[in-house]
Amino acid sequence: MKNLRSVLWDDETLASNAAARNPEFGITARAASRRLPFRLLRYWFVDRLLREEALRRGRRLRVLEVGVHRGQMKAFVDGAATVEGHVPYLAWDAVDCAIEAARLRELGYGHLHHADLEDATDLRNLETAIGDATYDAIIVLHLLEHLHEPERVLASLSRALAPRGVVVGGFPVLPGWLAPIRERQLRRSAKPFGHVSAFSPRRLERMASACGFAADFQAGAFGLRASGSRLEDSALWLRLNLLFGAVFPAWPGELYWRIRRLAPATEPVAAGSRPLPRPA
C-alpha cells in the first residue's frame, strides 16, 4: 500500500525542529516539551509530501499556501530544512482573509494575497491576480472544513497549478456514512470561522476527480492521540499510530493527502522520455 510509506518517514525533522518549539509558533509548552508531539503532525505530513514532490521533480517547488494564519507551515518547513540541509521550495506565496503582512514578510513569504474564499468576487479576483499554471504545489492545510463550498474553491485554486501540479492538504476525517450527518450538525451550530464541512476519504476522491486530479497519497495521522503525554517521546508510539492511520484512513481523526493533476489524454510524450522513479 503506497500510503504505508508514512510509517517509514524520517521523524528527525519532527523531533529536532527548533522553529516549531519557538513560543511564537503557537503550540503549548507541554506539547513542545515532547520529542514527537502529535500537535505538529499536520505540518510534518505536509513537509514530507512537499519534499517527496521536490525529489520527484528534481528541483525546488513554487508553492502557494492558502489559509496561512501566522505562517506556521512555512516556519516548520524552514525548521526542517535546518535539520536536513535542504530547502524544498523556490518561492512561497500566501492567501488569507486576514494577512499579518509584517510577520509573514519576516518569515520569508513572497506575494501576499488577501481574499475571502467564501466571496465569489474575491475568488474571481484571486484567480486573476495569481494567473494560470503558476505553482507546482498548493497547500490547503485545515482550510476546507471552514468553507461552505470547498469543491468550488478547490476547483478555482487548481487553475493556478502547473501541469502535473499537486494540492497538499489535511482536514478532520470521518467514515463516509457519518460525514454528511456531521456536516448538517456543524452547519446548524457553526460559529464564525468554525467548521462547516465534513470529509471522508471518498469525498476527497470525488473532489479530486471533479477537478481532473487523482489522489496519490491519503493517510490518517493517528488512531489515538495522547497530547502532551510521555507517549509522545516514543518513536514506537508514533509508528503504531501512523500504521493505524494508513490502514484505516476513515477513522475519526485527521486525514492528510496529496492529489495530483492528471495529464490530458492527448498530451504528447516527449521522445526518449522515461518516468521518474518514485520517491521512497
PDB file of C-alpha atoms in Angstrom:
ATOM      1  CA  MET A   1       0.000   0.000   0.000  1.00  0.00           C
ATOM      2  CA  LYS A   2       1.536   3.282  -1.142  1.00  0.00           C
ATOM      3  CA  ASN A   3       0.168   5.166   1.865  1.00  0.00           C
ATOM      4  CA  LEU A   4       2.056   2.933   4.289  1.00  0.00           C
ATOM      5  CA  ARG A   5       5.272   4.758   3.441  1.00  0.00           C
ATOM      6  CA  SER A   6       4.374   7.406   6.022  1.00  0.00           C
ATOM      7  CA  VAL A   7       5.324   4.796   8.647  1.00  0.00           C
ATOM      8  CA  LEU A   8       8.881   4.866   7.292  1.00  0.00           C
ATOM      9  CA  TRP A   9       9.349   8.626   7.044  1.00  0.00           C
ATOM     10  CA  ASP A  10      12.246  10.102   8.990  1.00  0.00           C
ATOM     11  CA  ASP A  11      10.937  11.660  12.204  1.00  0.00           C
ATOM     12  CA  GLU A  12      14.037  13.732  12.952  1.00  0.00           C
ATOM     13  CA  THR A  13      12.528  16.865  11.399  1.00  0.00           C
ATOM     14  CA  LEU A  14       9.670  16.442  13.872  1.00  0.00           C
ATOM     15  CA  ALA A  15      11.908  15.689  16.847  1.00  0.00           C
ATOM     16  CA  SER A  16      14.561  18.357  16.235  1.00  0.00           C
ATOM     17  CA  ASN A  17      12.546  21.169  14.671  1.00  0.00           C
ATOM     18  CA  ALA A  18      13.585  24.204  16.719  1.00  0.00           C
ATOM     19  CA  ALA A  19      11.293  26.571  14.791  1.00  0.00           C
ATOM     20  CA  ALA A  20       8.239  24.587  15.897  1.00  0.00           C
ATOM     21  CA  ARG A  21       9.322  24.916  19.540  1.00  0.00           C
ATOM     22  CA  ASN A  22       9.539  28.679  19.354  1.00  0.00           C
ATOM     23  CA  PRO A  23       6.904  30.178  21.705  1.00  0.00           C
ATOM     24  CA  GLU A  24       5.580  32.265  18.793  1.00  0.00           C
ATOM     25  CA  PHE A  25       4.820  29.098  16.825  1.00  0.00           C
ATOM     26  CA  GLY A  26       1.716  28.532  18.911  1.00  0.00           C
ATOM     27  CA  ILE A  27       1.727  25.051  20.435  1.00  0.00           C
ATOM     28  CA  THR A  28       1.563  24.649  24.213  1.00  0.00           C
ATOM     29  CA  ALA A  29       4.717  24.406  26.280  1.00  0.00           C
ATOM     30  CA  ARG A  30       3.680  20.911  27.342  1.00  0.00           C
ATOM     31  CA  ALA A  31       3.342  19.731  23.744  1.00  0.00           C
ATOM     32  CA  ALA A  32       6.594  21.438  22.755  1.00  0.00           C
ATOM     33  CA  SER A  33       8.430  19.566  25.524  1.00  0.00           C
ATOM     34  CA  ARG A  34       7.699  16.200  23.931  1.00  0.00           C
ATOM     35  CA  ARG A  35      10.082  14.694  21.378  1.00  0.00           C
ATOM     36  CA  LEU A  36       7.385  13.796  18.817  1.00  0.00           C
ATOM     37  CA  PRO A  37       4.346  15.970  19.594  1.00  0.00           C
ATOM     38  CA  PHE A  38       1.259  14.934  17.670  1.00  0.00           C
ATOM     39  CA  ARG A  39       0.232  18.609  17.589  1.00  0.00           C
ATOM     40  CA  LEU A  40       2.914  19.040  14.926  1.00  0.00           C
ATOM     41  CA  LEU A  41       1.920  16.090  12.770  1.00  0.00           C
ATOM     42  CA  ARG A  42      -0.155  18.269  10.429  1.00  0.00           C
ATOM     43  CA  TYR A  43       2.934  20.256   9.495  1.00  0.00           C
ATOM     44  CA  TRP A  44       5.167  17.188   9.375  1.00  0.00           C
ATOM     45  CA  PHE A  45       2.878  15.390   6.910  1.00  0.00           C
ATOM     46  CA  VAL A  46       2.771  18.369   4.558  1.00  0.00           C
ATOM     47  CA  ASP A  47       6.541  18.882   4.850  1.00  0.00           C
ATOM     48  CA  ARG A  48       7.176  15.222   3.964  1.00  0.00           C
ATOM     49  CA  LEU A  49       4.800  15.346   0.989  1.00  0.00           C
ATOM     50  CA  LEU A  50       6.362  18.563  -0.344  1.00  0.00           C
ATOM     51  CA  ARG A  51       9.843  17.074  -0.028  1.00  0.00           C
ATOM     52  CA  GLU A  52       8.728  13.968  -1.902  1.00  0.00           C
ATOM     53  CA  GLU A  53       7.396  16.196  -4.666  1.00  0.00           C
ATOM     54  CA  ALA A  54      10.621  18.213  -4.896  1.00  0.00           C
ATOM     55  CA  LEU A  55      12.574  14.951  -5.128  1.00  0.00           C
ATOM     56  CA  ARG A  56      10.225  13.649  -7.795  1.00  0.00           C
ATOM     57  CA  ARG A  57      10.681  16.784  -9.887  1.00  0.00           C
ATOM     58  CA  GLY A  58      14.395  17.097  -9.231  1.00  0.00           C
ATOM     59  CA  ARG A  59      14.063  20.769  -8.326  1.00  0.00           C
ATOM     60  CA  ARG A  60      12.658  23.134  -5.739  1.00  0.00           C
ATOM     61  CA  LEU A  61       8.962  23.970  -5.868  1.00  0.00           C
ATOM     62  CA  ARG A  62       6.877  27.092  -6.407  1.00  0.00           C
ATOM     63  CA  VAL A  63       4.403  26.937  -3.514  1.00  0.00           C
ATOM     64  CA  LEU A  64       1.137  28.729  -2.737  1.00  0.00           C
ATOM     65  CA  GLU A  65      -0.234  28.327   0.790  1.00  0.00           C
ATOM     66  CA  VAL A  66      -3.935  29.115   1.170  1.00  0.00           C
ATOM     67  CA  GLY A  67      -5.158  29.787   4.687  1.00  0.00           C
ATOM     68  CA  VAL A  68      -1.788  30.777   6.047  1.00  0.00           C
ATOM     69  CA  HIS A  69      -2.765  32.044   9.520  1.00  0.00           C
ATOM     70  CA  ARG A  70       0.506  33.150  11.187  1.00  0.00           C
ATOM     71  CA  GLY A  71       2.889  31.254   8.927  1.00  0.00           C
ATOM     72  CA  GLN A  72       3.370  28.101  10.998  1.00  0.00           C
ATOM     73  CA  MET A  73       3.543  25.838   7.951  1.00  0.00           C
ATOM     74  CA  LYS A  74       6.445  27.621   6.296  1.00  0.00           C
ATOM     75  CA  ALA A  75       8.177  28.049   9.661  1.00  0.00           C
ATOM     76  CA  PHE A  76       8.016  24.282  10.173  1.00  0.00           C
ATOM     77  CA  VAL A  77       9.399  23.581   6.687  1.00  0.00           C
ATOM     78  CA  ASP A  78      12.229  26.051   7.269  1.00  0.00           C
ATOM     79  CA  GLY A  79      12.937  24.404  10.620  1.00  0.00           C
ATOM     80  CA  ALA A  80      13.037  21.011   8.930  1.00  0.00           C
ATOM     81  CA  ALA A  81      15.450  22.411   6.342  1.00  0.00           C
ATOM     82  CA  THR A  82      17.957  23.252   9.079  1.00  0.00           C
ATOM     83  CA  VAL A  83      17.844  19.582  10.110  1.00  0.00           C
ATOM     84  CA  GLU A  84      18.054  18.075   6.618  1.00  0.00           C
ATOM     85  CA  GLY A  85      20.124  20.777   4.970  1.00  0.00           C
ATOM     86  CA  HIS A  86      17.781  21.232   2.020  1.00  0.00           C
ATOM     87  CA  VAL A  87      15.042  23.784   1.297  1.00  0.00           C
ATOM     88  CA  PRO A  88      12.354  22.167  -0.895  1.00  0.00           C
ATOM     89  CA  TYR A  89      10.854  25.376  -2.284  1.00  0.00           C
ATOM     90  CA  LEU A  90      11.994  28.148  -4.598  1.00  0.00           C
ATOM     91  CA  ALA A  91       9.149  30.574  -3.835  1.00  0.00           C
ATOM     92  CA  TRP A  92       6.377  30.537  -1.228  1.00  0.00           C
ATOM     93  CA  ASP A  93       3.346  32.823  -1.553  1.00  0.00           C
ATOM     94  CA  ALA A  94       0.259  33.154   0.641  1.00  0.00           C
ATOM     95  CA  VAL A  95      -3.508  33.693   0.548  1.00  0.00           C
ATOM     96  CA  ASP A  96      -5.624  34.539   3.599  1.00  0.00           C
ATOM     97  CA  CYS A  97      -8.629  36.618   4.585  1.00  0.00           C
ATOM     98  CA  ALA A  98      -6.573  38.280   7.351  1.00  0.00           C
ATOM     99  CA  ILE A  99      -2.986  38.820   6.259  1.00  0.00           C
ATOM    100  CA  GLU A 100      -0.444  39.559   9.011  1.00  0.00           C
ATOM    101  CA  ALA A 101       1.893  41.120   6.471  1.00  0.00           C
ATOM    102  CA  ALA A 102       4.737  42.138   8.792  1.00  0.00           C
ATOM    103  CA  ARG A 103       5.039  38.697  10.362  1.00  0.00           C
ATOM    104  CA  LEU A 104       4.741  36.847   7.050  1.00  0.00           C
ATOM    105  CA  ARG A 105       7.381  39.071   5.443  1.00  0.00           C
ATOM    106  CA  GLU A 106       9.668  38.347   8.374  1.00  0.00           C
ATOM    107  CA  LEU A 107       9.156  34.622   7.796  1.00  0.00           C
ATOM    108  CA  GLY A 108      10.134  34.983   4.142  1.00  0.00           C
ATOM    109  CA  TYR A 109       6.797  34.782   2.349  1.00  0.00           C
ATOM    110  CA  GLY A 110       6.702  36.259  -1.139  1.00  0.00           C
ATOM    111  CA  HIS A 111       3.467  37.555  -2.697  1.00  0.00           C
ATOM    112  CA  LEU A 112       0.636  38.028  -0.197  1.00  0.00           C
ATOM    113  CA  HIS A 113      -2.940  37.858  -1.480  1.00  0.00           C
ATOM    114  CA  HIS A 114      -5.929  38.965   0.595  1.00  0.00           C
ATOM    115  CA  ALA A 115      -9.099  37.038  -0.254  1.00  0.00           C
ATOM    116  CA  ASP A 116     -12.253  35.802   1.424  1.00  0.00           C
ATOM    117  CA  LEU A 117     -12.684  32.417  -0.245  1.00  0.00           C
ATOM    118  CA  GLU A 118     -16.392  32.380   0.606  1.00  0.00           C
ATOM    119  CA  ASP A 119     -16.895  35.512  -1.505  1.00  0.00           C
ATOM    120  CA  ALA A 120     -17.330  34.781  -5.215  1.00  0.00           C
ATOM    121  CA  THR A 121     -15.949  38.162  -6.274  1.00  0.00           C
ATOM    122  CA  ASP A 122     -12.858  37.771  -4.098  1.00  0.00           C
ATOM    123  CA  LEU A 123     -12.314  34.311  -5.526  1.00  0.00           C
ATOM    124  CA  ARG A 124     -12.501  35.585  -9.119  1.00  0.00           C
ATOM    125  CA  ASN A 125     -10.151  38.446  -8.287  1.00  0.00           C
ATOM    126  CA  LEU A 126      -7.724  35.988  -6.730  1.00  0.00           C
ATOM    127  CA  GLU A 127      -7.751  33.863  -9.883  1.00  0.00           C
ATOM    128  CA  THR A 128      -6.861  36.951 -11.909  1.00  0.00           C
ATOM    129  CA  ALA A 129      -4.138  38.079  -9.508  1.00  0.00           C
ATOM    130  CA  ILE A 130      -2.456  34.685  -9.391  1.00  0.00           C
ATOM    131  CA  GLY A 131      -2.800  33.676 -13.022  1.00  0.00           C
ATOM    132  CA  ASP A 132      -2.817  30.220 -14.588  1.00  0.00           C
ATOM    133  CA  ALA A 133      -0.191  27.483 -14.230  1.00  0.00           C
ATOM    134  CA  THR A 134       1.796  29.477 -11.692  1.00  0.00           C
ATOM    135  CA  TYR A 135       2.578  26.935  -8.942  1.00  0.00           C
ATOM    136  CA  ASP A 136       3.905  23.406  -8.555  1.00  0.00           C
ATOM    137  CA  ALA A 137       2.123  22.887  -5.240  1.00  0.00           C
ATOM    138  CA  ILE A 138      -0.813  24.447  -3.404  1.00  0.00           C
ATOM    139  CA  ILE A 139      -1.263  23.852   0.335  1.00  0.00           C
ATOM    140  CA  VAL A 140      -4.758  23.842   1.869  1.00  0.00           C
ATOM    141  CA  LEU A 141      -3.989  22.681   5.402  1.00  0.00           C
ATOM    142  CA  HIS A 142      -7.035  22.608   7.697  1.00  0.00           C
ATOM    143  CA  LEU A 143      -8.802  25.094   5.456  1.00  0.00           C
ATOM    144  CA  LEU A 144     -11.510  23.274   3.501  1.00  0.00           C
ATOM    145  CA  GLU A 145     -13.507  22.309   6.601  1.00  0.00           C
ATOM    146  CA  HIS A 146     -14.088  26.047   7.192  1.00  0.00           C
ATOM    147  CA  LEU A 147     -15.713  26.553   3.768  1.00  0.00           C
ATOM    148  CA  HIS A 148     -19.332  26.045   2.762  1.00  0.00           C
ATOM    149  CA  GLU A 149     -18.360  25.191  -0.829  1.00  0.00           C
ATOM    150  CA  PRO A 150     -14.949  23.513  -0.638  1.00  0.00           C
ATOM    151  CA  GLU A 151     -15.328  21.836  -4.038  1.00  0.00           C
ATOM    152  CA  ARG A 152     -15.864  25.190  -5.752  1.00  0.00           C
ATOM    153  CA  VAL A 153     -12.862  26.733  -4.012  1.00  0.00           C
ATOM    154  CA  LEU A 154     -10.624  23.776  -4.819  1.00  0.00           C
ATOM    155  CA  ALA A 155     -11.636  23.925  -8.484  1.00  0.00           C
ATOM    156  CA  SER A 156     -10.863  27.649  -8.584  1.00  0.00           C
ATOM    157  CA  LEU A 157      -7.476  27.308  -6.881  1.00  0.00           C
ATOM    158  CA  SER A 158      -6.489  24.407  -9.116  1.00  0.00           C
ATOM    159  CA  ARG A 159      -6.294  26.728 -12.117  1.00  0.00           C
ATOM    160  CA  ALA A 160      -3.101  28.148 -10.617  1.00  0.00           C
ATOM    161  CA  LEU A 161      -1.347  24.772 -10.829  1.00  0.00           C
ATOM    162  CA  ALA A 162       1.221  23.914 -13.442  1.00  0.00           C
ATOM    163  CA  PRO A 163       0.775  20.661 -15.405  1.00  0.00           C
ATOM    164  CA  ARG A 164       1.116  17.655 -13.076  1.00  0.00           C
ATOM    165  CA  GLY A 165       0.934  20.065 -10.127  1.00  0.00           C
ATOM    166  CA  VAL A 166      -0.261  18.907  -6.730  1.00  0.00           C
ATOM    167  CA  VAL A 167      -2.540  20.076  -3.957  1.00  0.00           C
ATOM    168  CA  VAL A 168      -1.436  19.014  -0.478  1.00  0.00           C
ATOM    169  CA  GLY A 169      -3.735  19.291   2.498  1.00  0.00           C
ATOM    170  CA  GLY A 170      -5.392  17.861   5.541  1.00  0.00           C
ATOM    171  CA  PHE A 171      -8.667  18.021   7.414  1.00  0.00           C
ATOM    172  CA  PRO A 172     -10.676  16.177  10.075  1.00  0.00           C
ATOM    173  CA  VAL A 173     -11.993  12.901   8.687  1.00  0.00           C
ATOM    174  CA  LEU A 174     -14.959  10.613   9.289  1.00  0.00           C
ATOM    175  CA  PRO A 175     -16.326   7.467   7.650  1.00  0.00           C
ATOM    176  CA  GLY A 176     -18.314   8.150   4.503  1.00  0.00           C
ATOM    177  CA  TRP A 177     -21.696   7.353   6.056  1.00  0.00           C
ATOM    178  CA  LEU A 178     -21.100   9.653   9.022  1.00  0.00           C
ATOM    179  CA  ALA A 179     -19.611  12.719   7.293  1.00  0.00           C
ATOM    180  CA  PRO A 180     -22.918  14.076   5.841  1.00  0.00           C
ATOM    181  CA  ILE A 181     -24.628  13.716   9.230  1.00  0.00           C
ATOM    182  CA  ARG A 182     -21.794  15.552  10.939  1.00  0.00           C
ATOM    183  CA  GLU A 183     -21.846  18.293   8.301  1.00  0.00           C
ATOM    184  CA  ARG A 184     -25.517  19.001   8.943  1.00  0.00           C
ATOM    185  CA  GLN A 185     -24.776  19.251  12.665  1.00  0.00           C
ATOM    186  CA  LEU A 186     -21.859  21.600  12.078  1.00  0.00           C
ATOM    187  CA  ARG A 187     -23.866  23.944   9.873  1.00  0.00           C
ATOM    188  CA  ARG A 188     -26.657  24.248  12.429  1.00  0.00           C
ATOM    189  CA  SER A 189     -24.286  25.335  15.209  1.00  0.00           C
ATOM    190  CA  ALA A 190     -21.265  26.828  13.427  1.00  0.00           C
ATOM    191  CA  LYS A 191     -19.606  29.887  14.899  1.00  0.00           C
ATOM    192  CA  PRO A 192     -17.743  32.465  12.779  1.00  0.00           C
ATOM    193  CA  PHE A 193     -14.668  30.843  11.185  1.00  0.00           C
ATOM    194  CA  GLY A 194     -15.695  27.464  12.631  1.00  0.00           C
ATOM    195  CA  HIS A 195     -16.007  24.125  10.853  1.00  0.00           C
ATOM    196  CA  VAL A 196     -18.918  23.897   8.421  1.00  0.00           C
ATOM    197  CA  SER A 197     -17.910  20.981   6.168  1.00  0.00           C
ATOM    198  CA  ALA A 198     -17.101  17.352   6.988  1.00  0.00           C
ATOM    199  CA  PHE A 199     -14.984  14.978   4.935  1.00  0.00           C
ATOM    200  CA  SER A 200     -14.361  11.318   4.279  1.00  0.00           C
ATOM    201  CA  PRO A 201     -11.696   9.707   2.071  1.00  0.00           C
ATOM    202  CA  ARG A 202     -14.405   9.077  -0.516  1.00  0.00           C
ATOM    203  CA  ARG A 203     -15.363  12.758  -0.613  1.00  0.00           C
ATOM    204  CA  LEU A 204     -11.718  13.663  -1.160  1.00  0.00           C
ATOM    205  CA  GLU A 205     -11.581  11.275  -4.114  1.00  0.00           C
ATOM    206  CA  ARG A 206     -14.760  12.772  -5.615  1.00  0.00           C
ATOM    207  CA  MET A 207     -13.419  16.310  -5.167  1.00  0.00           C
ATOM    208  CA  ALA A 208     -10.146  15.355  -6.821  1.00  0.00           C
ATOM    209  CA  SER A 209     -11.839  13.625  -9.756  1.00  0.00           C
ATOM    210  CA  ALA A 210     -14.166  16.579 -10.394  1.00  0.00           C
ATOM    211  CA  CYS A 211     -11.113  18.852 -10.771  1.00  0.00           C
ATOM    212  CA  GLY A 212      -9.169  16.448 -13.002  1.00  0.00           C
ATOM    213  CA  PHE A 213      -6.960  15.151 -10.179  1.00  0.00           C
ATOM    214  CA  ALA A 214      -6.290  11.790  -8.588  1.00  0.00           C
ATOM    215  CA  ALA A 215      -5.243  11.137  -5.002  1.00  0.00           C
ATOM    216  CA  ASP A 216      -1.732   9.710  -4.863  1.00  0.00           C
ATOM    217  CA  PHE A 217      -1.497   9.757  -1.064  1.00  0.00           C
ATOM    218  CA  GLN A 218      -4.001   9.781   1.767  1.00  0.00           C
ATOM    219  CA  ALA A 219      -3.462   8.519   5.294  1.00  0.00           C
ATOM    220  CA  GLY A 220      -4.671   9.216   8.787  1.00  0.00           C
ATOM    221  CA  ALA A 221      -2.254  10.670  11.311  1.00  0.00           C
ATOM    222  CA  PHE A 222      -3.244   8.680  14.368  1.00  0.00           C
ATOM    223  CA  GLY A 223      -5.597   6.207  15.933  1.00  0.00           C
ATOM    224  CA  LEU A 224      -5.309   7.541  19.466  1.00  0.00           C
ATOM    225  CA  ARG A 225      -3.841  10.892  20.455  1.00  0.00           C
ATOM    226  CA  ALA A 226      -2.380  11.408  23.934  1.00  0.00           C
ATOM    227  CA  SER A 227      -1.346  15.031  23.564  1.00  0.00           C
ATOM    228  CA  GLY A 228       1.486  16.151  25.796  1.00  0.00           C
ATOM    229  CA  SER A 229       1.961  12.759  27.455  1.00  0.00           C
ATOM    230  CA  ARG A 230       5.236  10.853  27.669  1.00  0.00           C
ATOM    231  CA  LEU A 231       3.950   8.523  24.985  1.00  0.00           C
ATOM    232  CA  GLU A 232       4.840  11.311  22.563  1.00  0.00           C
ATOM    233  CA  ASP A 233       8.524  10.732  23.322  1.00  0.00           C
ATOM    234  CA  SER A 234       8.256   7.257  21.806  1.00  0.00           C
ATOM    235  CA  ALA A 235       9.048   6.558  18.157  1.00  0.00           C
ATOM    236  CA  LEU A 236       7.181   3.263  18.505  1.00  0.00           C
ATOM    237  CA  TRP A 237       4.022   5.096  19.627  1.00  0.00           C
ATOM    238  CA  LEU A 238       4.303   7.373  16.593  1.00  0.00           C
ATOM    239  CA  ARG A 239       4.852   4.454  14.175  1.00  0.00           C
ATOM    240  CA  LEU A 240       1.929   2.478  15.561  1.00  0.00           C
ATOM    241  CA  ASN A 241      -0.374   5.460  15.117  1.00  0.00           C
ATOM    242  CA  LEU A 242       0.910   6.128  11.594  1.00  0.00           C
ATOM    243  CA  LEU A 243       0.355   2.480  10.694  1.00  0.00           C
ATOM    244  CA  PHE A 244      -3.185   2.588  12.051  1.00  0.00           C
ATOM    245  CA  GLY A 245      -3.906   5.806  10.147  1.00  0.00           C
ATOM    246  CA  ALA A 246      -2.568   4.404   6.891  1.00  0.00           C
ATOM    247  CA  VAL A 247      -4.634   1.210   7.171  1.00  0.00           C
ATOM    248  CA  PHE A 248      -7.801   2.937   8.453  1.00  0.00           C
ATOM    249  CA  PRO A 249      -7.807   6.423   6.852  1.00  0.00           C
ATOM    250  CA  ALA A 250     -11.508   6.997   7.614  1.00  0.00           C
ATOM    251  CA  TRP A 251     -11.034   6.528  11.367  1.00  0.00           C
ATOM    252  CA  PRO A 252     -12.292   9.696  13.115  1.00  0.00           C
ATOM    253  CA  GLY A 253      -9.227  11.861  13.407  1.00  0.00           C
ATOM    254  CA  GLU A 254      -7.252  13.725  10.748  1.00  0.00           C
ATOM    255  CA  LEU A 255      -6.534  12.817   7.129  1.00  0.00           C
ATOM    256  CA  TYR A 256      -3.535  14.147   5.214  1.00  0.00           C
ATOM    257  CA  TRP A 257      -3.325  13.865   1.475  1.00  0.00           C
ATOM    258  CA  ARG A 258      -1.830  14.856  -1.850  1.00  0.00           C
ATOM    259  CA  ILE A 259      -3.802  14.991  -5.088  1.00  0.00           C
ATOM    260  CA  ARG A 260      -2.146  15.338  -8.490  1.00  0.00           C
ATOM    261  CA  ARG A 261      -3.420  16.899 -11.694  1.00  0.00           C
ATOM    262  CA  LEU A 262      -3.830  14.212 -14.330  1.00  0.00           C
ATOM    263  CA  ALA A 263      -2.166  14.656 -17.692  1.00  0.00           C
ATOM    264  CA  PRO A 264      -4.651  15.212 -20.531  1.00  0.00           C
ATOM    265  CA  ALA A 265      -5.202  12.064 -22.573  1.00  0.00           C
ATOM    266  CA  THR A 266      -3.930  13.915 -25.648  1.00  0.00           C
ATOM    267  CA  GLU A 267      -0.746  15.206 -24.009  1.00  0.00           C
ATOM    268  CA  PRO A 268       2.217  14.165 -26.200  1.00  0.00           C
ATOM    269  CA  VAL A 269       5.030  12.168 -24.662  1.00  0.00           C
ATOM    270  CA  ALA A 270       8.457  13.592 -25.383  1.00  0.00           C
ATOM    271  CA  ALA A 271      10.670  11.301 -27.407  1.00  0.00           C
ATOM    272  CA  GLY A 272      13.020   9.276 -25.263  1.00  0.00           C
ATOM    273  CA  SER A 273      11.364  10.392 -22.043  1.00  0.00           C
ATOM    274  CA  ARG A 274      11.164   7.976 -19.150  1.00  0.00           C
ATOM    275  CA  PRO A 275       9.110   8.236 -15.963  1.00  0.00           C
ATOM    276  CA  LEU A 276      10.953   9.465 -12.890  1.00  0.00           C
ATOM    277  CA  PRO A 277      11.481   6.895 -10.150  1.00  0.00           C
ATOM    278  CA  ARG A 278       9.022   7.152  -7.295  1.00  0.00           C
ATOM    279  CA  PRO A 279      10.477   8.548  -4.089  1.00  0.00           C
ATOM    280  CA  ALA A 280      10.894   6.182  -1.156  1.00  0.00           C
TER     281      ALA A 280
END
